[in-house]
Amino acid sequence: MEQPKVGVFLSDCGKQLSEILDFDALTSFVKTIPNVALIARGSEFWRGKGLQTIVDAVKNGKINRVVVAENITKISDVNIAQAVENAGLNSYLVEVIDLKNHCAWPHRNTPKEATEKAKAMLLSAIERAKLLEPIEKLEFPALKSALIIGGGIGGMQTAVDLTDLGFEVNLIEKAPFLGGLAARAGRFFPTDDCAICIQPPSSDVKTITHTSRKCVYRSGFSEIPNLNILTNASVVAVDGVPGNYKVTVEKKPRYVDADKCVACDKCVSVCPVETSDAYNANLSKRKAIYINVPVVHPQVYVIDEDACKFHDCAKCVSACPTNAIDLDQKPEQVTFNVGSIVVATGFKEFDPSAIKEYHYDEYPDVVTNLELARMIDGFGPTGGQIMRPSNGKPAKKIVFVQCAGSRDRRYNPYCSGICCMISLKNASLVKEANPDAEISICYIDIRTTGREHEYYYERARDMGIKFVKGRPTEIYADEEKGKLIVDVEDALLKRFLDLEADLVVLATAMVPAEGTAELAELLGLDLEVDGFFKEYNAKLRPTETKQRGIFLCGGATFPKDAPTVSLHAHSAAMKAVKFLTSGKIVKDQRTAFVNDEFCGDCEFCPVMCPYGAISLEPTTEDHFVARVSDLLCEGCGVCVGTCPLNAIELRHSRPAQMEAQVKALMSVNGTSKPLVLAICCQECGHTAVDSSGMAKLQYPANVRIIKVPCAGIVRVNQILEAFKAGAQGVMIVECKTDGCHYEVGSEKANKKMDFAKVLLKEYGIEPERLETFKMVYIEGAQFAEAAQMMTDRVAKLGTLKLLGDS
Amino acid sequence: MPHHNIKKAETMSFSEEVTCRHGGETLTACYQCGTCASSCPVARLDPRFNPREVIKLSLLGEREEVVSGDAIWLCTSCFNCQERCPQNVEIADVIYALRNIAIEAGHSPNIYADFGAALIAEGRIVQISKFVEKKREEYGLPPLKPVGVEDLNKILVATGFIKPEKTEASQ
């Protein structure tokens, strides 16, 4: 490789730094360092003339490594890296340090000491620069296609977006019909329109206008040319990488050929089997061959396996005019190759029979909001009549009980968020249709936080719906009166009420859909504390996951109302498009690589890697080595810190570079205080150092900063090396454990530092010389305080004596 | 969440005083849903007692009202409220903690002093009546054994239930 020729560009940030640091001394110092080919001084190098100086030096071949002492607050590193790349030098051959916020400002009261520290910082940057290696851009092919899991309102809207933008989409739904929970819920707030109404796809040439919205079954959704809909289907296996997933889907038999069925109803009329209709809250009966409601998609009958007598009966087979019924259909597996996966599996109602005192499974007249919604629906089991399931008589007195299983530490500690609005909507719909209905809502807190939601509460009060502030302790049956009694205290009146009811409606909690945990396991996704799918970052990447090609949408991440599901669906679609639209994934090879000579037969790194980027590859018989996927690797270095044989390294942060930097930082002191090395993760740790400088907080200049990708990369031997190089104390400055940018890095670092302390003791070094600090960007004050504390602590301990020291 | 008693008693709020006591730890989880009140057999009969109100007053720091009032002594420890509280507030246990604070502050119904005196003197808080003894005999239960009052008193001293009288030497 070409001999390194380092260009050093010293910015005094418009003379403000030269008032503190002795720039002449710095220049003469840098001149003495081998391989420095150019030194330039200026007031700024991140733009304009200064940047042009760097570009010219690169272009005329004078330098092949760039060290810039600038001011990171001006995003100088981004600009400089880009300019250098354009000038023909790999952008990874640039090292930018911040003499202002990491040196001049925090040590402004001790300018001589600051100048000595600046020398150490420059030497460290130059030594690192000499060892830097170019990093290539990689391209991975990616399919412009998606598999959407879940055919509810979220999955369908994502499908419309993706197909409109030219993606091949496979939409799979576990149930025999599309629509999900939304289709059963009847009407939606705040628009009061039908749940199954969607925005038609642009392929619906006949009706598409900006204003149109339509029932799913006539929206043209099912006829989108690049959409493949599979009902009765679920994922059984997932393989591959982002951009190229291979998903195996199992399709349960429908026993009716979709291509032949004309939805004529003849099969239903001859079917002798009647069974309880779970879709309609078991409030009515249906046949063993059935369709949920007339407006569903697909318009194809399905046979209920548990109820049908198959060949013992087969009346439907002979009745079918198109020979569509095939009782011998078997489950089949289908494989899809797709670029991305969207999880839109939604949520479901909590089973309130767990709350014994509400007797849900004992009293038929205690129902859930979804069951009431089926009664409200004109296509529902009661034709829109609100009745008592126990005797089919009209329900006049209705009591709603909020938070049934929500905000309850025994079941679901969270607020499900939408149940107040659902009850207000359902109560208003019932009251509107039956003005003489007597409706009470028992609540702990009414939460109507969305736009226009408070008006529902207002309207409900206006309609004469009563509100009782109290959570009922029990629902019991008054056999004589034939009523249910809701036992509740109105806390505002401090009065005990026994509310009589024909029907009690439980506003049940909303919990993760069936099979959520299993699907998460298949997809390699995490669940959050309440069991829903966990997004990558709730604030910034609400529909992305730690698997780059897998996206989340709708109620899969938490219960949501329809408008929020829509937002989520469009966001997930946008993210999938952004990821795949160019047909390739481009990324820098800022990744780990394995040295086969040292690696072998251990499984530490694949287990530790937060991104599943490392696999084991067999070599000879019974032996294997680790392999890193450049596509999946995020370049954090947790594997590096984990490897017991030092067999794995990061291309952009080699141990040799760190060693050279530490030696450099420890080679110049210039203060009366003992040297302390602060190893800072490039995320929160290093930015906390930035912010302490920006705030001009003061800490002693003996504290020397080194940046690493993640605290998880640090090896125990590197701590020992630091002491050997002259550090009297070592600080690890990192993200807070649950805020680690690389999931587990901070946590792994802590374990290693605990171990390092044990080793230090063995070597006769006081373990207090090593300390871990967790902070976030804004906690500059904590960093300054920690730096002062460590300096004081180490000074008190006295000079470190190492074995072999004379 | 249990609080650890790190503050000095004088600077503690009343709710902190309660939560750092055994039994009182769960006080702050209460969100006033009132499930306890509607579960309570006493609250319906006696307007002086409402568990939700006792908890609320404690949270608001109404120490005097809670400690010197009748309410906390009216709880029958049926634990209905505790069983049904959705926030796992151990209401009956919180009330025990409040009673302990009240006793230390010199507020306790006379009957508790009588119970204490009987325990020290006879080893039982309630005297066993002839009626009870007869009933036991009827059911074929063995007669109650006499209590070792002296040994019991040793335990009561050791646990601090009986404060050793100050002798001249210790003064």
PDB file of N, CA and C in Angstrom, chain A residues 169-173 178 221-223 227-231 251 297-298:
ATOM      1  N   VAL A 169     -47.157  -7.521  -4.609  1.00  0.00           N
ATOM      2  CA  VAL A 169     -47.543  -7.697  -3.210  1.00  0.00           C
ATOM      3  C   VAL A 169     -48.319  -9.001  -3.010  1.00  0.00           C
ATOM      4  N   ASN A 170     -47.932  -9.719  -1.975  1.00  0.00           N
ATOM      5  CA  ASN A 170     -48.692 -10.894  -1.547  1.00  0.00           C
ATOM      6  C   ASN A 170     -49.295 -10.568  -0.190  1.00  0.00           C
ATOM      7  N   LEU A 171     -50.599 -10.612  -0.124  1.00  0.00           N
ATOM      8  CA  LEU A 171     -51.277 -10.298   1.140  1.00  0.00           C
ATOM      9  C   LEU A 171     -51.842 -11.591   1.696  1.00  0.00           C
ATOM     10  N   ILE A 172     -51.402 -11.966   2.904  1.00  0.00           N
ATOM     11  CA  ILE A 172     -51.945 -13.203   3.461  1.00  0.00           C
ATOM     12  C   ILE A 172     -52.776 -12.909   4.701  1.00  0.00           C
ATOM     13  N   GLU A 173     -53.881 -13.606   4.808  1.00  0.00           N
ATOM     14  CA  GLU A 173     -54.811 -13.426   5.930  1.00  0.00           C
ATOM     15  C   GLU A 173     -55.092 -14.799   6.532  1.00  0.00           C
ATOM     16  N   LEU A 178     -61.174 -11.361   4.326  1.00  0.00           N
ATOM     17  CA  LEU A 178     -60.425 -10.151   4.672  1.00  0.00           C
ATOM     18  C   LEU A 178     -61.235  -9.275   5.625  1.00  0.00           C
ATOM     19  N   PHE A 221     -60.210  -3.627  -4.957  1.00  0.00           N
ATOM     20  CA  PHE A 221     -59.029  -4.081  -4.208  1.00  0.00           C
ATOM     21  C   PHE A 221     -58.594  -5.475  -4.648  1.00  0.00           C
ATOM     22  N   SER A 222     -59.586  -6.368  -4.745  1.00  0.00           N
ATOM     23  CA  SER A 222     -59.260  -7.759  -5.063  1.00  0.00           C
ATOM     24  C   SER A 222     -58.762  -7.928  -6.490  1.00  0.00           C
ATOM     25  N   GLU A 223     -58.999  -6.915  -7.332  1.00  0.00           N
ATOM     26  CA  GLU A 223     -58.629  -7.040  -8.748  1.00  0.00           C
ATOM     27  C   GLU A 223     -57.334  -6.326  -9.084  1.00  0.00           C
ATOM     28  N   LEU A 227     -51.412  -7.661  -7.116  1.00  0.00           N
ATOM     29  CA  LEU A 227     -51.711  -8.089  -5.746  1.00  0.00           C
ATOM     30  C   LEU A 227     -52.216  -9.524  -5.742  1.00  0.00           C
ATOM     31  N   ASN A 228     -51.590 -10.326  -4.900  1.00  0.00           N
ATOM     32  CA  ASN A 228     -51.987 -11.721  -4.758  1.00  0.00           C
ATOM     33  C   ASN A 228     -52.541 -11.892  -3.345  1.00  0.00           C
ATOM     34  N   ILE A 229     -53.832 -12.183  -3.242  1.00  0.00           N
ATOM     35  CA  ILE A 229     -54.437 -12.307  -1.911  1.00  0.00           C
ATOM     36  C   ILE A 229     -54.588 -13.783  -1.559  1.00  0.00           C
ATOM     37  N   LEU A 230     -54.112 -14.145  -0.377  1.00  0.00           N
ATOM     38  CA  LEU A 230     -54.287 -15.518   0.100  1.00  0.00           C
ATOM     39  C   LEU A 230     -55.014 -15.478   1.440  1.00  0.00           C
ATOM     40  N   THR A 231     -56.208 -16.051   1.491  1.00  0.00           N
ATOM     41  CA  THR A 231     -56.890 -16.131   2.774  1.00  0.00           C
ATOM     42  C   THR A 231     -56.667 -17.520   3.354  1.00  0.00           C
ATOM     43  N   LYS A 251     -51.415 -22.737   3.449  1.00  0.00           N
ATOM     44  CA  LYS A 251     -52.787 -22.369   3.107  1.00  0.00           C
ATOM     45  C   LYS A 251     -53.687 -23.505   3.575  1.00  0.00           C
ATOM     46  N   HIS A 297     -64.903 -10.025   1.311  1.00  0.00           N
ATOM     47  CA  HIS A 297     -64.056 -10.541   0.247  1.00  0.00           C
ATOM     48  C   HIS A 297     -63.217 -11.660   0.832  1.00  0.00           C
ATOM     49  N   PRO A 298     -63.006 -12.790   0.162  1.00  0.00           N
ATOM     50  CA  PRO A 298     -63.557 -13.119  -1.158  1.00  0.00           C
ATOM     51  C   PRO A 298     -65.021 -13.572  -1.073  1.00  0.00           C
TER      52      PRO A 298
END
